[in-house]
Short mmCIF file of C-alpha atoms and ligand atoms in Angstrom, two decimals:
data_model
loop_
_atom_site.label_atom_id
_atom_site.label_comp_id
_atom_site.label_asym_id
_atom_site.label_seq_id
_atom_site.Cartn_x
_atom_site.Cartn_y
_atom_site.Cartn_z
CA MET A 16 -224.50 132.42 44.70
CA PRO A 17 -221.20 134.25 45.01
CA ALA A 18 -218.15 132.44 43.74
CA LEU A 19 -216.98 129.63 45.59
CA GLU A 20 -213.89 131.51 46.66
CA GLU A 21 -216.04 134.42 48.34
CA ARG A 22 -218.01 131.71 49.93
CA ILE A 23 -214.80 129.92 51.59
CA LYS A 24 -213.79 133.32 52.83
CA SER A 25 -217.28 133.95 54.13
CA LEU A 26 -217.12 130.42 55.81
CA VAL A 27 -213.75 130.83 57.60
CA ILE A 28 -214.86 133.75 59.40
CA LYS A 29 -217.82 132.27 60.51
CA LEU A 30 -215.73 129.23 61.52
CA HIS A 31 -213.66 131.99 63.87
CA GLU A 32 -216.77 133.37 64.92
CA ILE A 33 -218.45 130.41 66.41
CA ASP A 34 -214.91 129.23 67.92
CA ALA A 35 -214.30 126.60 65.70
CA LEU A 36 -210.97 127.87 64.98
CA LYS A 37 -209.06 129.23 67.91
CA PHE A 38 -205.24 130.65 68.32
CA GLY A 39 -203.27 130.09 71.57
CA ASP A 40 -201.16 127.14 72.83
CA TYR A 41 -202.75 123.77 72.34
CA LYS A 42 -201.35 120.36 72.76
CA MET A 43 -202.13 118.07 69.57
CA LYS A 44 -202.65 114.39 69.12
CA VAL A 45 -199.31 113.95 67.08
CA GLY A 46 -197.51 115.57 70.39
CA ILE A 47 -196.78 119.15 68.85
CA ASN A 48 -197.87 122.16 70.65
CA SER A 49 -199.79 124.19 68.14
CA PRO A 50 -200.70 128.08 68.19
CA VAL A 51 -203.89 127.52 66.18
CA TYR A 52 -206.60 124.69 67.09
CA PHE A 53 -209.88 123.76 64.87
CA ASP A 54 -212.74 122.29 66.76
CA LEU A 55 -215.37 121.78 63.90
CA ARG A 56 -217.31 119.69 66.62
CA VAL A 57 -218.84 122.96 67.88
CA ILE A 58 -221.01 123.18 64.27
CA VAL A 59 -223.13 121.03 65.44
CA SER A 60 -224.29 123.51 67.74
CA HIS A 61 -224.73 125.85 64.52
CA PRO A 62 -226.85 124.17 62.22
CA ALA A 63 -226.96 127.28 59.77
CA VAL A 64 -222.92 127.36 59.77
CA MET A 65 -223.39 123.37 59.36
CA ARG A 66 -225.42 123.61 56.23
CA MET A 67 -223.02 126.36 54.98
CA LEU A 68 -220.13 124.18 55.11
CA ALA A 69 -221.94 121.05 53.82
CA GLU A 70 -223.29 122.82 50.98
CA LEU A 71 -220.09 124.22 49.98
CA MET A 72 -218.13 120.81 50.79
CA TRP A 73 -220.25 119.47 47.90
CA ASP A 74 -220.28 122.56 45.27
CA PHE A 75 -216.81 122.19 45.86
CA THR A 76 -216.49 118.05 45.38
CA LYS A 77 -219.20 117.79 42.73
CA SER A 78 -217.68 118.77 39.29
CA ASP A 79 -215.08 116.45 39.63
CA VAL A 80 -216.27 113.43 41.33
CA GLU A 81 -217.73 109.88 40.61
CA CYS A 82 -218.81 107.72 43.39
CA GLN A 83 -221.51 105.59 44.67
CA HIS A 84 -220.87 106.32 48.79
CA ILE A 85 -219.87 109.43 51.25
CA CYS A 86 -217.82 108.07 54.08
CA GLY A 87 -217.30 110.30 56.71
CA VAL A 88 -214.36 109.89 58.99
CA PRO A 89 -215.64 109.54 62.75
CA TYR A 90 -216.67 111.64 64.46
CA THR A 91 -216.59 115.34 63.16
CA ALA A 92 -217.36 114.84 60.05
CA LEU A 93 -220.05 112.56 60.18
CA PRO A 94 -222.56 115.31 60.26
CA ILE A 95 -221.13 117.01 57.46
CA ALA A 96 -220.96 113.84 55.21
CA SER A 97 -224.83 113.22 56.43
CA ILE A 98 -225.83 116.45 54.94
CA ILE A 99 -223.88 115.93 51.85
CA SER A 100 -225.35 112.56 51.45
CA VAL A 101 -229.03 113.99 51.85
CA THR A 102 -228.46 117.09 49.58
CA ALA A 103 -226.41 115.13 46.66
CA ASN A 104 -228.96 111.93 47.24
CA ILE A 105 -225.74 109.62 47.39
CA PRO A 106 -226.26 106.75 50.04
CA MET A 107 -223.86 106.98 52.88
CA LEU A 108 -221.60 104.76 54.86
CA ILE A 109 -220.44 105.12 58.08
CA ARG A 110 -216.87 103.38 59.42
CA ARG A 111 -217.12 102.27 63.12
CA LYS A 112 -214.22 103.27 65.19
CA GLU A 113 -214.68 100.80 67.79
CA THR A 114 -214.04 97.21 66.42
CA LYS A 115 -214.38 94.70 69.60
CA ASP A 116 -217.07 93.35 71.79
CA TYR A 117 -220.55 93.83 69.71
CA GLY A 118 -222.31 91.60 67.75
CA THR A 119 -220.82 91.27 64.14
CA ARG A 120 -218.04 93.25 64.32
CA LYS A 121 -218.94 94.65 61.03
CA LEU A 122 -216.34 97.87 60.50
CA ILE A 123 -218.75 99.35 57.82
CA GLU A 124 -222.14 100.21 58.16
CA GLY A 125 -224.49 100.91 55.32
CA LYS A 126 -225.33 98.86 51.86
CA PHE A 127 -222.40 98.68 49.20
CA ASN A 128 -221.20 95.89 46.50
CA LYS A 129 -217.31 95.44 46.25
CA GLY A 130 -215.76 97.84 43.84
CA ASP A 131 -218.08 100.50 44.37
CA LYS A 132 -216.70 104.12 44.36
CA CYS A 133 -216.45 106.02 47.44
CA ILE A 134 -215.37 109.30 48.72
CA ILE A 135 -213.90 110.15 52.28
CA ILE A 136 -215.04 113.48 53.79
CA GLU A 137 -212.68 114.49 56.94
CA ASP A 138 -213.10 118.02 58.87
CA VAL A 139 -209.23 118.61 59.33
CA VAL A 140 -206.15 116.65 58.34
CA THR A 141 -202.80 116.98 59.99
CA SER A 142 -200.81 113.73 59.72
CA GLY A 143 -203.29 112.23 57.86
CA SER A 144 -203.51 109.27 60.12
CA SER A 145 -207.25 109.21 60.72
CA ILE A 146 -207.88 108.97 56.88
CA LEU A 147 -205.60 106.36 56.43
CA GLU A 148 -207.45 104.03 58.88
CA THR A 149 -210.78 104.88 57.24
CA TYR A 150 -209.13 104.37 54.01
CA ARG A 151 -207.81 101.04 55.13
CA ASP A 152 -211.06 99.74 56.18
CA LEU A 153 -213.10 100.68 53.14
CA CYS A 154 -210.40 98.94 51.12
CA ASN A 155 -210.25 95.81 53.07
CA GLU A 156 -214.14 95.61 52.78
CA GLY A 157 -213.40 95.79 49.03
CA LEU A 158 -214.54 99.58 48.26
CA ASP A 159 -212.94 101.67 45.60
CA VAL A 160 -211.71 104.72 47.34
CA THR A 161 -211.22 107.45 44.72
CA GLU A 162 -210.28 110.44 47.25
CA THR A 163 -210.78 112.24 50.14
CA ILE A 164 -212.33 115.82 50.45
CA VAL A 165 -211.23 117.92 53.40
CA VAL A 166 -212.44 120.91 54.94
CA VAL A 167 -209.00 122.19 56.46
CA ASP A 168 -205.48 120.83 55.32
CA ARG A 169 -203.07 121.99 58.12
CA GLU A 170 -200.34 121.62 55.60
CA GLN A 171 -198.08 119.78 58.25
CA GLY A 172 -197.69 116.75 55.86
CA GLY A 173 -201.22 115.04 55.54
CA LEU A 174 -201.20 115.47 51.84
CA HIS A 175 -197.89 114.08 51.55
CA ASN A 176 -198.01 111.12 53.70
CA LEU A 177 -201.52 110.27 51.96
CA ALA A 178 -199.99 110.73 48.78
CA LYS A 179 -197.20 108.15 49.50
CA TYR A 180 -200.25 105.51 49.93
CA GLY A 181 -201.95 106.65 46.72
CA VAL A 182 -204.85 108.41 48.51
CA LYS A 183 -206.04 111.58 46.75
CA MET A 184 -206.90 114.20 48.81
CA ARG A 185 -208.44 117.65 48.11
CA SER A 186 -209.10 120.49 50.88
CA LEU A 187 -211.39 123.17 50.68
CA CYS A 188 -209.02 125.61 52.47
CA THR A 189 -205.57 125.37 53.69
CA LEU A 190 -203.85 126.99 57.08
CA SER A 191 -202.17 129.76 54.93
CA LYS A 192 -205.24 130.62 53.61
CA ILE A 193 -207.29 130.52 56.39
CA MET A 194 -204.60 133.25 58.05
CA ASP A 195 -204.69 135.11 55.33
CA VAL A 196 -208.37 135.38 54.97
CA LEU A 197 -208.47 136.24 58.77
CA CYS A 198 -205.69 139.04 58.52
CA GLU A 199 -207.64 140.44 55.79
CA ALA A 200 -210.59 140.80 57.81
CA GLY A 201 -208.82 142.37 60.77
CA ARG A 202 -209.49 139.25 62.67
CA VAL A 203 -205.81 138.18 63.66
CA ASP A 204 -202.77 140.40 63.73
CA SER A 205 -199.75 140.09 62.06
CA SER A 206 -197.39 138.21 64.93
CA THR A 207 -200.10 135.67 65.02
CA VAL A 208 -199.97 134.94 61.47
CA GLN A 209 -196.33 134.74 61.78
CA ARG A 210 -196.55 132.35 64.42
CA VAL A 211 -198.42 129.91 62.38
CA LYS A 212 -196.31 130.36 59.68
CA ASP A 213 -193.01 129.33 62.27
CA TYR A 214 -195.07 126.80 63.30
CA LEU A 215 -196.12 125.10 60.04
CA ALA A 216 -192.26 125.31 59.13
CA SER A 217 -191.13 123.47 62.24
CA SER A 218 -193.85 120.73 62.73
CA GLN A 219 -194.39 118.44 59.58
CA VAL A 220 -195.48 114.98 60.59
CA ASN A 221 -193.94 111.88 58.96
CA LEU A 222 -196.10 108.77 59.31
CA LYS A 223 -193.64 106.11 60.15
CA ASN A 224 -195.82 103.81 61.57
CA TYR A 225 -197.49 103.14 58.28
CA ILE A 226 -196.08 100.74 55.60
CA ASP A 227 -197.14 100.44 51.85
CA VAL A 228 -198.80 97.05 51.75
CA GLY A 229 -201.28 97.45 48.75
CA VAL A 230 -204.53 97.60 51.11
CA LYS A 231 -202.95 99.60 53.60
CA THR A 232 -202.69 98.72 57.02
CA GLU A 233 -201.13 99.95 60.26
CA VAL A 234 -198.08 97.68 61.53
CA SER A 235 -196.31 99.83 63.63
CA SER A 236 -193.01 98.50 64.16
CA ASN A 237 -193.91 94.93 64.60
CA ARG A 238 -191.05 93.35 62.64
CA ARG A 239 -192.98 90.10 62.31
CA LEU A 240 -195.65 91.52 60.07
CA THR A 241 -193.11 92.50 57.34
CA MET A 242 -190.79 89.68 57.35
CA ASN A 243 -191.36 86.50 55.20
CA PHE A 244 -191.74 83.02 56.55
CA VAL A 245 -188.06 81.73 55.69
CA GLN A 246 -186.50 85.04 57.51
CA ARG A 247 -188.88 84.07 60.55
CA ALA A 248 -188.20 80.34 60.71
CA ALA A 249 -184.42 81.64 61.09
CA GLU A 250 -185.57 83.45 64.40
CA ALA A 251 -187.71 80.43 65.65
CA LYS A 252 -186.84 78.68 69.03
CA SER A 253 -189.45 75.85 68.51
CA PRO A 254 -188.56 73.42 66.09
CA LEU A 255 -192.12 73.10 64.83
CA SER A 256 -192.55 76.78 64.37
CA SER A 257 -189.87 76.67 61.96
CA ARG A 258 -191.13 73.80 60.27
CA LEU A 259 -194.32 75.23 59.91
CA LEU A 260 -192.82 78.40 58.62
CA HIS A 261 -190.80 76.11 55.89
CA LEU A 262 -194.03 74.27 55.15
CA MET A 263 -195.94 77.37 54.44
CA SER A 264 -193.39 79.06 52.40
CA LYS A 265 -192.67 76.09 50.17
CA LYS A 266 -196.53 74.90 49.77
CA ARG A 267 -197.57 78.68 49.35
CA THR A 268 -200.12 78.45 51.72
CA ASN A 269 -200.88 79.54 55.21
CA LEU A 270 -204.68 77.84 55.34
CA CYS A 271 -205.52 75.85 58.45
CA LEU A 272 -208.47 73.84 57.79
CA SER A 273 -210.46 72.88 60.80
CA ALA A 274 -212.22 69.61 60.20
CA ASP A 275 -214.88 69.79 62.77
CA GLU A 276 -216.64 66.77 61.58
CA THR A 277 -217.95 64.21 63.92
CA THR A 278 -217.15 60.86 61.93
CA VAL A 279 -213.64 59.66 60.75
CA LYS A 280 -215.13 59.11 57.20
CA GLU A 281 -215.88 62.68 56.63
CA ILE A 282 -212.54 64.13 58.06
CA LEU A 283 -210.24 61.40 56.44
CA ASN A 284 -212.08 62.48 53.10
CA LEU A 285 -211.68 66.25 53.77
CA ALA A 286 -207.63 65.39 54.49
CA THR A 287 -207.47 63.52 51.42
CA THR A 288 -209.48 66.18 49.30
CA LEU A 289 -208.05 69.27 50.84
CA GLY A 290 -204.68 68.17 51.88
CA PRO A 291 -203.06 69.89 49.00
CA TYR A 292 -204.20 73.33 49.70
CA ILE A 293 -203.55 73.46 53.53
CA CYS A 294 -200.59 74.08 55.84
CA MET A 295 -202.52 72.47 58.94
CA LEU A 296 -205.30 70.58 59.66
CA LYS A 297 -207.12 70.96 63.01
CA ILE A 298 -209.44 68.51 64.75
CA HIS A 299 -211.41 68.19 67.72
CA SER A 300 -210.75 64.40 68.42
CA ASP A 301 -213.49 64.52 71.39
CA ILE A 302 -216.53 65.16 68.62
CA ILE A 303 -215.81 62.24 66.76
CA GLU A 304 -217.62 59.02 67.37
CA ASP A 305 -215.90 56.64 65.89
CA PHE A 306 -212.59 57.74 66.76
CA SER A 307 -210.25 55.09 66.70
CA PRO A 308 -206.01 54.57 66.69
CA GLU A 309 -206.27 53.35 63.25
CA PHE A 310 -207.88 56.47 62.40
CA THR A 311 -205.13 58.41 63.76
CA GLU A 312 -202.43 56.21 61.73
CA LYS A 313 -204.66 56.89 58.51
CA LEU A 314 -204.51 60.91 59.24
CA VAL A 315 -200.70 60.74 59.92
CA ASP A 316 -200.37 59.02 56.39
CA ILE A 317 -202.16 61.42 54.51
CA SER A 318 -200.59 64.57 56.32
CA ASN A 319 -197.04 63.14 55.50
CA ASN A 320 -198.05 62.50 51.88
CA ASN A 321 -199.82 65.92 51.39
CA ASP A 322 -197.28 67.71 53.63
CA PHE A 323 -199.36 69.25 56.43
CA LEU A 324 -199.14 69.59 60.09
CA ILE A 325 -201.88 68.21 62.25
CA MET A 326 -203.32 70.06 65.06
CA GLU A 327 -205.71 68.69 67.96
CA ASP A 328 -207.51 71.60 69.18
CA ARG A 329 -207.64 69.92 72.88
CA LYS A 330 -207.41 73.53 74.69
CA PHE A 331 -205.74 72.10 77.72
CA ALA A 332 -206.29 74.06 80.71
CA ASP A 333 -205.76 71.80 83.74
CA ILE A 334 -202.96 71.34 86.20
CA GLY A 335 -199.70 69.92 85.30
CA HIS A 336 -200.02 66.44 86.45
CA ILE A 337 -203.61 65.90 84.68
CA ALA A 338 -202.85 68.18 81.61
CA SER A 339 -199.65 65.61 80.94
CA MET A 340 -201.90 62.66 81.20
CA GLN A 341 -204.92 64.20 78.75
CA TYR A 342 -202.19 64.63 76.25
CA SER A 343 -200.36 61.39 76.61
CA ARG A 344 -202.78 58.45 78.12
CA GLY A 345 -206.38 57.99 77.44
CA TYR A 346 -208.55 56.85 74.56
CA HIS A 347 -207.20 59.35 72.54
CA ARG A 348 -203.15 59.55 72.94
CA ILE A 349 -202.84 62.58 71.46
CA SER A 350 -199.38 63.15 71.80
CA SER A 351 -198.64 60.36 69.75
CA TRP A 352 -200.21 61.60 66.77
CA ALA A 353 -200.86 65.52 66.96
CA ASP A 354 -198.05 67.55 65.76
CA LEU A 355 -199.52 70.48 67.27
CA VAL A 356 -202.03 71.07 70.26
CA THR A 357 -203.90 74.22 72.06
CA VAL A 358 -203.35 75.09 75.34
CA HIS A 359 -205.02 77.48 77.99
CA PRO A 360 -202.52 79.27 80.09
CA ILE A 361 -204.97 80.02 82.35
CA PRO A 362 -203.29 77.67 85.01
CA GLY A 363 -199.59 79.06 84.45
CA ASP A 364 -196.25 77.55 84.10
CA GLY A 365 -196.92 74.11 85.14
CA ILE A 366 -199.28 72.84 82.24
CA LEU A 367 -196.53 73.93 79.97
CA ASP A 368 -193.94 71.57 82.16
CA GLY A 369 -196.56 69.00 82.36
CA LEU A 370 -197.27 68.74 78.60
CA LYS A 371 -193.52 68.81 77.77
CA SER A 372 -193.04 65.90 80.41
CA ALA A 373 -195.55 63.70 78.76
CA ILE A 374 -193.47 64.00 75.35
CA LEU A 375 -190.49 62.47 76.75
CA ASP A 376 -192.37 59.23 77.14
CA ILE A 377 -192.92 58.84 73.46
CA PRO A 378 -190.80 56.33 71.50
CA ASN A 379 -188.48 57.97 68.99
CA LYS A 380 -189.23 61.58 70.70
CA PRO A 381 -191.20 63.03 67.87
CA ILE A 382 -190.83 66.78 67.58
CA ARG A 383 -194.03 68.76 69.15
CA GLY A 384 -195.42 71.81 69.52
CA CYS A 385 -198.27 73.85 70.97
CA PHE A 386 -200.12 77.38 70.56
CA LEU A 387 -201.28 79.19 73.39
CA VAL A 388 -204.86 80.38 73.48
CA VAL A 389 -204.72 84.15 74.73
CA GLU A 390 -207.51 85.63 73.26
CA MET A 391 -210.44 83.97 71.54
CA SER A 392 -212.83 85.00 68.73
CA SER A 393 -215.75 84.56 70.35
CA LYS A 394 -217.96 87.46 71.72
CA GLY A 395 -217.96 88.62 75.01
CA ASN A 396 -214.80 86.27 75.82
CA LEU A 397 -212.95 87.00 78.94
CA CYS A 398 -209.63 87.50 77.48
CA SER A 399 -208.62 90.91 78.91
CA PRO A 400 -205.31 92.80 78.20
CA GLU A 401 -204.31 92.14 81.43
CA TYR A 402 -204.77 88.30 80.89
CA ILE A 403 -202.77 88.39 77.63
CA LYS A 404 -200.09 90.12 78.90
CA GLY A 405 -199.84 87.79 81.85
CA ALA A 406 -200.32 84.78 79.52
CA LEU A 407 -197.38 86.08 77.09
CA LYS A 408 -194.99 85.94 79.99
CA LEU A 409 -194.99 82.31 80.24
CA VAL A 410 -193.47 81.92 76.48
CA SER A 411 -189.96 82.93 77.44
CA ALA A 412 -189.46 79.72 79.67
CA HIS A 413 -190.84 77.29 76.88
CA GLU A 414 -189.60 78.85 73.92
CA ASP A 415 -188.50 75.35 72.62
CA PHE A 416 -192.16 73.99 72.91
CA VAL A 417 -194.52 77.03 72.41
CA SER A 418 -194.74 77.30 68.41
CA GLY A 419 -197.30 79.89 68.27
CA ILE A 420 -200.31 82.24 70.02
CA VAL A 421 -203.95 82.00 69.29
CA CYS A 422 -205.15 85.57 69.27
CA GLN A 423 -206.94 88.28 67.35
CA SER A 424 -204.79 91.02 67.41
CA SER A 425 -201.85 92.37 65.36
CA THR A 426 -199.90 93.51 68.37
CA THR A 427 -200.21 90.27 70.77
CA VAL A 428 -197.11 88.45 68.86
CA THR A 429 -194.13 90.22 68.40
CA LEU A 430 -191.39 87.70 68.16
CA PRO A 431 -190.82 86.77 64.57
CA GLY A 432 -190.14 83.10 65.67
CA LEU A 433 -193.48 82.80 67.29
CA ILE A 434 -196.66 82.13 64.64
CA GLN A 435 -199.78 84.02 65.16
CA LEU A 436 -202.91 81.73 64.62
CA THR A 437 -206.12 83.30 64.12
CA PRO A 438 -209.49 81.26 64.12
CA GLY A 439 -213.11 83.01 62.99
CA VAL A 440 -212.31 83.60 59.63
CA GLN A 441 -215.04 83.60 56.60
CA LEU A 442 -215.24 85.07 53.01
CA VAL A 443 -217.50 88.02 54.70
CA ALA A 444 -217.42 89.31 58.18
CA GLY A 445 -220.31 88.18 60.27
CA GLY A 446 -220.71 85.26 62.84
CA ASP A 447 -222.88 82.46 64.07
CA LYS A 448 -225.70 82.18 66.65
CA LEU A 449 -223.66 81.08 69.17
CA GLY A 450 -221.32 83.90 69.86
CA GLN A 451 -218.65 82.93 67.13
CA GLN A 452 -217.39 86.21 65.17
CA TYR A 453 -215.83 86.08 61.35
CA ASN A 454 -213.39 88.49 59.77
CA SER A 455 -212.56 88.27 56.04
CA PRO A 456 -209.08 86.92 55.00
CA GLU A 457 -207.83 90.40 54.12
CA HIS A 458 -208.80 91.81 57.57
CA VAL A 459 -207.37 88.86 59.78
CA MET A 460 -204.15 89.00 57.82
CA LEU A 461 -203.64 92.65 57.17
CA SER A 462 -205.34 94.23 60.25
CA LEU A 463 -205.35 91.50 62.93
CA GLY A 464 -201.83 90.47 61.96
CA ALA A 465 -202.67 86.47 61.44
CA ASP A 466 -199.87 84.37 60.19
CA VAL A 467 -201.92 81.17 59.74
CA ALA A 468 -205.92 81.44 59.40
CA VAL A 469 -208.31 79.30 60.69
CA VAL A 470 -211.25 78.60 58.57
CA GLY A 471 -213.98 75.74 59.58
CA ARG A 472 -217.37 75.76 58.49
CA GLY A 473 -216.54 78.67 55.79
CA ILE A 474 -215.02 75.50 53.70
CA THR A 475 -216.65 72.56 55.41
CA LYS A 476 -220.16 73.79 54.58
CA ALA A 477 -219.48 75.18 51.37
CA LYS A 478 -221.29 73.95 48.36
CA ASP A 479 -218.05 73.00 46.81
CA PRO A 480 -215.45 72.77 49.64
CA THR A 481 -212.62 72.54 47.18
CA GLN A 482 -213.27 75.38 45.22
CA ALA A 483 -213.82 77.13 48.74
CA ALA A 484 -210.42 75.98 50.11
CA VAL A 485 -208.81 77.19 46.88
CA GLU A 486 -210.10 80.67 47.15
CA TYR A 487 -209.53 80.76 51.03
CA ARG A 488 -205.87 80.01 50.58
CA ASP A 489 -205.30 82.12 47.40
CA ARG A 490 -207.09 85.28 49.25
CA LEU A 491 -204.88 84.89 52.42
CA TRP A 492 -201.72 83.95 50.68
CA ALA A 493 -201.72 87.28 48.39
CA ALA A 494 -202.86 88.87 51.68
CA TYR A 495 -199.58 87.40 53.36
CA GLU A 496 -197.79 88.52 50.06
CA LYS A 497 -198.97 92.32 50.08
CA ARG A 498 -198.11 92.31 53.81
CA ILE A 499 -194.25 91.37 53.91
CA ILE A 500 -191.38 93.49 52.20
P1 5BU B 18 -215.64 77.80 62.12
O1 5BU B 18 -216.46 76.80 61.63
O2 5BU B 18 -214.75 78.25 60.99
O3 5BU B 18 -216.25 78.79 63.14
O4 5BU B 18 -214.55 77.08 63.41
C1 5BU B 18 -213.87 77.55 63.88
C2 5BU B 18 -212.85 76.67 64.68
O5 5BU B 18 -211.69 77.28 65.40
C3 5BU B 18 -213.08 75.92 65.76
O6 5BU B 18 -213.04 74.31 65.52
C4 5BU B 18 -213.34 76.30 66.93
O7 5BU B 18 -212.89 75.32 68.14
C5 5BU B 18 -211.91 77.03 66.70
N1 5BU B 18 -211.52 78.29 67.67
C6 5BU B 18 -212.32 79.08 67.32
O8 5BU B 18 -213.35 79.38 66.47
N2 5BU B 18 -211.95 80.65 68.11
C7 5BU B 18 -211.07 80.38 69.03
O9 5BU B 18 -210.57 81.30 69.67
C8 5BU B 18 -210.54 79.34 69.31
C9 5BU B 18 -210.69 78.40 68.44
BR1 5BU B 18 -209.06 79.44 70.56
#
């Protein structure tokens, strides 16, 4: 077989022949017009070229690699990775591009163990952002990504950007090399070569939207995600938000235990044993069979002794007049004991006015707050981007009362003084039989932007709930520390 160098030259000419490599004036994803364009998607129509490329990639890679898995960056690199996987007999992993609205929300398809070594295969690298996204998701699932192998490096900063995040990359060929090969073969003229050279000199892409957070994540320019809780407390408009931010920082926990039990005894028991590890205890008072005012008195005592807040996950959703009575009257008299409640914004502004008016009637005027539920964790929920946008508009008129937002995305909450509460958390991603969807502690903190993570059955149904609470607390806090700068 010819030397690697000769095979690379033949491949470049083939790619030019099948129009996988074109010259002209092309609009790029990163917003700069390019005189050269790679469209390696076309190789699926040329099986011989596809095989030639995949075999070459593997021969180029294999002498210097140790891995248990190969993962192709969606979509163009997937067929290349598949052929390498079959040729080299190395199991493949597939990273899903879309994470919402399907079964288990699994991001990585394929069987693997935490700590397994994996290499990423990509067709063309420009800024490196697609590779970083794949890298982030693989790392978040506990894989050890050793390096990335790409067909073409466009030499526009990708190598440097990836190196900044500790991601090693090797390329089969660079854009300059391709131009040399094509020029030597008489397939492009010297003016085209010059145009490409000029373009490369003036179009380096810097990834400003990525910050180094250990396990990498895209955080764009959202200050909330990189500030620490104490810094954010200074910007909080709701007294309870400020209190919770300070409490989390002092106690070094952002774990909210969802004690969804149906008896007073079980809940008080959980509150006592797990109180030291949590910042908040969340209950549903309407599922407690022996609820009584004495229960809430005891719960408030335990919360004071252990320094956590109590949230009643009531999800109010009626007109202000009724919501105010549901909050302060009836059997549960929620406003008298719950520091925080959850509220659906669906009725509009009036529900917040209603709830706030009810607090005025409580003796001693305790500090109270609420979390607006703008997006749910359950599969098929109806919280569209328009709904979320509209719901967030309610905050500004009620900044003193709205302590935070319940949602599932890092971009929803941008004000540093607001706290993002995210339910649907278990040690591994998955779901229950009734539509609940779970993400790992690292994923909710680093990719979904949670500040407080809600864990229910992951702790209460564990063999050893205390040990489970400690593990959740430690993993959530470690992820928070990686996120802040
Ligand atoms: P789990 O056992 O960790 O699935 O419990 C989750 C808790 O969070 C449970 O009390 C739900 O009512 C609550 N929850 C949720 O799961 N998803 C949501 O979108 C909202 C609340 Br809002």
